[in-house]
């Protein structure tokens, strides 16, 4: 069944590429120069043996991973803390609601000005952007804990800490995982955007700028293709991890195979 | 109670933020006081765009000119002068390339920056106004009421175009400037978003061969002939703190500028290593010149033109913007 779904997805993607290829080769005429999907895919394949690009890919991945780890390290404990102490959450909520919708890309110029170490600047903006989805999902998870389970433990004489560890945390974990998955996508956007805006010694975004300045639209698109693939792969891996670790959660909530 | 907790949580947040940024206090840059060369700082980060202008940075590095001065230079790709300025101010970069129009505009706004070395000077057919081959626009005067693409508004692009408009009896008010990155200009002009574009290499060559675009005017003629385009900048504070490092950088860059000026092959060889301009394109594109010393009289022309066309409110004495060389 999964095989059939995969097949349909692949057919959709292939169809889109073929249409793109036809439109670019025959539809737009001589007035527009834009690399066709086949050219982009060919260049994308070549990039995998391009030392410059691979160094950039490594740098972007490293910043991204580090940013995600720090964001998880801050947001999960903070979310649990706020979730466990409702009065504090009510007090902080307005601040969160104010900070959350600020487009994270808009803070990059500020970060460039304030943070003198390039890598640190990039990791910081990734952390900032990834923080919110993880924090908010952790909070939702903490709210979603079954009150009967908590009450049962309490009536058996367990203290608040035991209730937190035995009921609240396991119950909130699937929500945290969803938050991490959403944050991974946003973190990647910031990882590449920071490179596009600030430059650097290596990175996918740095490579894209270099290709643009040299009038190599095909290389720009090929590098962008890999940035997109990173996002797809990260999402699939995290989704698979969620399914494996939290299958009981889907059974409980009755979520459909999606 | 709630408020108090909130405060402590806020304090925690601030502490975390400080801890995150605090690591930046001492970065890895070498500041060895006692080394053989006597430089205050032996490893510097230098920002440059992936275009032909800063080629001497890469020549100096490849030929070991920096090394001979006891200097380790790490080139960092920047995205434009607007982003590079905060980067030298924050200390992320020691030195960065800049275009002179941006620099003088920033100086007027009170930025404490100094020009430390010259880089690139305009030659013929380096910055052209181009139109599609079948465009009804035949002369600069025909641009009246038309839209012209430039890479940045209110910068060297618009200044250069304005000098040509003036010759044709027009002013900036007679045309409409619109911003568009160089790689997208050709397609965008063809789709009717603008009537003409101000464009540089390698895009002049590319649009000529892809679309048959023709050159309406070379904007580096008349008032702008041999206009200084780009140079190296640092903050005033940096030049005072590291005078010997700066002198060493200057000697190496100057030597590389001479190498670039005397043999075009040096440039063609170097371009594919730090840009995506391949060897074939590198051999046909038009290049400017690479002056080996910063000359205040030449640079004054840029500031004077900016004043004449309203890019500066007051005149700037360029000598005051040039870093004083180390005596002895």
Coordinates of C-alpha atoms in Angstrom, one line a residue, chain A residues 10-253:
Chain A
X10 CA 6.7 9.7 -8.1
X11 CA 4.3 9.8 -11.1
X12 CA 3.1 13.2 -10.0
X13 CA 6.7 14.6 -9.7
X14 CA 7.7 13.1 -13.0
X15 CA 4.7 14.5 -14.7
X16 CA 5.4 18.0 -13.4
X17 CA 9.0 17.7 -14.6
X18 CA 7.9 16.6 -18.1
X19 CA 5.4 19.5 -18.3
X20 CA 8.1 21.9 -17.1
X21 CA 10.6 20.6 -19.6
X22 CA 8.1 20.9 -22.5
X23 CA 7.0 24.4 -21.5
X24 CA 10.6 25.6 -21.2
X25 CA 11.8 24.0 -24.4
X26 CA 8.9 24.9 -26.7
X27 CA 6.5 27.1 -24.8
X28 CA 8.4 30.3 -23.8
X29 CA 10.2 31.0 -27.1
X30 CA 13.6 32.7 -27.4
X31 CA 12.8 35.7 -25.2
X32 CA 13.3 33.9 -21.9
X33 CA 16.4 31.9 -21.0
X34 CA 15.8 29.5 -18.1
X35 CA 17.3 26.1 -17.6
X36 CA 15.0 23.1 -18.3
X37 CA 14.4 20.5 -15.5
X38 CA 16.6 18.0 -17.3
X39 CA 19.5 20.5 -17.3
X40 CA 18.9 21.3 -13.7
X41 CA 18.8 17.6 -12.7
X42 CA 21.9 16.9 -14.7
X43 CA 23.8 19.8 -13.0
X44 CA 22.4 18.7 -9.6
X45 CA 23.9 15.3 -10.2
X46 CA 27.3 16.8 -11.1
X47 CA 27.2 18.9 -7.9
X48 CA 27.6 15.7 -5.9
X49 CA 31.2 15.5 -7.1
X50 CA 31.9 19.2 -6.9
X51 CA 34.1 19.7 -3.9
X52 CA 33.1 23.4 -3.4
X53 CA 29.4 22.5 -3.3
X54 CA 29.9 19.5 -1.0
X55 CA 31.8 21.7 1.4
X56 CA 28.9 24.1 1.3
X57 CA 26.4 21.4 1.8
X58 CA 28.4 20.2 4.8
X59 CA 28.5 23.6 6.3
X60 CA 24.8 24.3 5.9
X61 CA 24.0 20.9 7.3
X62 CA 26.2 21.4 10.3
X63 CA 24.7 24.8 11.1
X64 CA 21.3 23.4 10.6
X65 CA 21.8 20.4 12.9
X66 CA 23.5 22.5 15.6
X67 CA 20.7 25.1 15.5
X68 CA 18.1 22.4 15.8
X69 CA 19.8 20.7 18.7
X70 CA 20.1 24.0 20.6
X71 CA 16.5 24.9 19.8
X72 CA 15.3 21.5 21.1
X73 CA 17.5 22.0 24.2
X74 CA 15.9 25.3 25.0
X75 CA 12.3 24.9 23.8
X76 CA 11.5 21.5 25.2
X77 CA 12.5 22.2 28.8
X78 CA 10.9 25.7 28.6
X79 CA 7.7 24.2 27.2
X80 CA 7.5 21.6 29.9
X81 CA 8.2 24.2 32.6
X82 CA 5.5 26.5 31.3
X83 CA 3.1 23.6 30.7
X84 CA 3.6 22.4 34.2
X85 CA 3.1 25.9 35.7
X86 CA -0.1 27.4 34.1
X87 CA 0.1 30.8 35.9
X88 CA 3.6 31.4 34.4
X89 CA 2.4 30.3 31.0
X90 CA -0.5 32.8 31.2
X91 CA 2.0 35.5 32.1
X92 CA 4.4 34.7 29.3
X93 CA 1.8 33.9 26.6
X94 CA 1.4 37.5 25.4
X95 CA 5.2 37.8 24.8
X96 CA 5.2 34.5 23.0
X97 CA 2.3 35.5 20.8
X98 CA 4.1 38.7 20.0
X99 CA 7.5 37.2 19.2
X100 CA 6.2 34.1 17.3
X101 CA 4.8 35.8 14.2
X102 CA 7.8 38.0 13.5
X103 CA 9.2 36.6 10.2
X104 CA 12.5 35.0 11.3
X105 CA 14.2 36.0 8.1
X106 CA 13.7 39.7 9.1
X107 CA 16.0 39.3 12.1
X108 CA 18.9 38.2 10.0
X109 CA 20.1 41.8 9.3
X110 CA 19.9 42.5 13.0
X111 CA 21.9 39.3 13.7
X112 CA 24.5 40.3 11.2
X113 CA 25.0 43.6 13.0
X114 CA 25.1 42.2 16.5
X115 CA 26.9 38.8 16.2
X116 CA 30.5 39.2 15.0
X117 CA 31.1 35.4 14.4
X118 CA 29.6 34.3 11.2
X119 CA 28.8 30.7 12.1
X120 CA 27.3 31.8 15.5
X121 CA 25.2 34.3 13.7
X122 CA 23.8 31.7 11.4
X123 CA 23.2 29.2 14.1
X124 CA 21.5 31.8 16.3
X125 CA 18.9 32.7 13.6
X126 CA 18.2 29.0 13.1
X127 CA 17.7 28.6 16.8
X128 CA 15.4 31.6 17.0
X129 CA 13.2 30.4 14.2
X130 CA 13.1 26.8 15.3
X131 CA 12.3 27.7 18.9
X132 CA 8.6 28.6 18.4
X133 CA 7.2 25.5 16.7
X134 CA 8.9 23.2 19.3
X135 CA 7.9 25.4 22.2
X136 CA 4.3 25.8 21.2
X137 CA 3.9 22.1 20.3
X138 CA 5.4 21.1 23.7
X139 CA 2.9 23.4 25.4
X140 CA 0.0 21.9 23.5
X141 CA 1.3 18.5 24.4
X142 CA 1.4 19.4 28.1
X143 CA -2.2 20.7 27.9
X144 CA -3.4 17.5 26.2
X145 CA -2.3 15.2 29.0
X146 CA -5.2 13.0 30.2
X147 CA -6.4 14.6 33.5
X148 CA -7.8 11.2 34.7
X149 CA -4.3 9.7 34.4
X150 CA -2.8 12.5 36.4
X151 CA -5.5 12.4 39.0
X152 CA -5.1 8.6 39.4
X153 CA -1.4 9.0 40.0
X154 CA -2.0 11.8 42.5
X155 CA -4.6 9.8 44.4
X156 CA -2.0 7.0 44.7
X157 CA 0.2 9.5 46.5
X158 CA 2.6 10.3 43.7
X159 CA 4.2 13.8 43.9
X160 CA 4.0 16.4 41.1
X161 CA 7.5 15.4 39.8
X162 CA 6.5 11.8 39.5
X163 CA 3.3 12.8 37.7
X164 CA 5.3 14.9 35.3
X165 CA 7.8 12.2 34.5
X166 CA 5.4 9.2 34.4
X167 CA 2.4 10.8 32.7
X168 CA 2.9 14.3 31.3
X169 CA 6.2 13.9 29.5
X170 CA 5.4 10.6 27.7
X171 CA 2.0 12.0 26.8
X172 CA 3.5 15.2 25.4
X173 CA 6.4 13.5 23.5
X174 CA 4.5 13.0 20.2
X175 CA 3.6 16.7 20.1
X176 CA 7.2 17.6 20.8
X177 CA 8.3 15.4 17.9
X178 CA 5.8 17.1 15.6
X179 CA 7.1 20.4 16.7
X180 CA 10.7 19.3 15.9
X181 CA 9.6 18.2 12.4
X182 CA 7.9 21.5 11.7
X183 CA 10.9 23.3 13.1
X184 CA 13.3 21.3 10.9
X185 CA 11.7 22.8 7.8
X186 CA 11.8 26.3 9.1
X187 CA 15.4 25.9 10.3
X188 CA 16.5 24.9 6.8
X189 CA 14.9 28.0 5.4
X190 CA 16.8 30.1 7.8
X191 CA 20.1 28.2 7.3
X192 CA 20.0 29.0 3.6
X193 CA 18.5 32.5 3.9
X194 CA 21.2 33.6 6.3
X195 CA 23.8 32.5 3.8
X196 CA 22.0 34.3 1.0
X197 CA 21.9 37.5 3.0
X198 CA 25.2 37.4 4.8
X199 CA 27.4 35.3 2.5
X200 CA 30.2 33.3 4.2
X201 CA 33.1 31.0 3.3
X202 CA 30.9 28.0 2.4
X203 CA 27.2 27.0 2.3
X204 CA 24.4 26.2 -0.2
X205 CA 23.3 29.9 -0.1
X206 CA 26.9 31.0 -0.7
X207 CA 27.1 28.7 -3.7
X208 CA 23.9 30.1 -5.0
X209 CA 25.2 33.7 -4.9
X210 CA 28.4 32.7 -6.6
X211 CA 26.5 30.9 -9.4
X212 CA 24.2 34.0 -9.8
X213 CA 27.1 36.4 -10.0
X214 CA 28.6 34.2 -12.7
X215 CA 25.4 34.1 -14.7
X216 CA 24.9 30.4 -14.1
X217 CA 21.2 30.1 -13.5
X218 CA 21.5 26.3 -14.0
X219 CA 23.9 26.0 -11.1
X220 CA 21.7 28.3 -8.9
X221 CA 18.7 26.0 -9.6
X222 CA 20.7 22.8 -9.1
X223 CA 21.9 24.0 -5.7
X224 CA 18.4 25.1 -4.8
X225 CA 17.2 21.6 -5.8
X226 CA 19.5 20.1 -3.2
X227 CA 18.3 22.5 -0.6
X228 CA 14.8 21.3 -1.3
X229 CA 15.8 17.7 -1.2
X230 CA 17.4 18.2 2.2
X231 CA 14.0 19.4 3.5
X232 CA 12.2 16.5 2.0
X233 CA 14.7 14.0 3.4
X234 CA 14.6 15.5 6.9
X235 CA 10.8 15.5 6.9
X236 CA 10.7 11.8 5.8
X237 CA 13.3 10.7 8.4
X238 CA 11.6 12.6 11.2
X239 CA 8.2 11.3 10.2
X240 CA 9.4 7.7 10.1
X241 CA 11.0 8.2 13.5
X242 CA 7.7 9.6 14.9
X243 CA 5.8 6.6 13.5
X244 CA 8.2 4.2 15.0
X245 CA 8.4 5.7 18.5
X246 CA 4.9 6.9 18.9
X247 CA 2.7 4.4 17.1
X248 CA 0.7 4.1 20.3
X249 CA -0.2 7.8 20.1
X250 CA -1.7 7.4 16.7
X251 CA -3.7 4.4 17.9
X252 CA -5.0 6.4 20.8
X253 CA -6.0 9.5 18.8

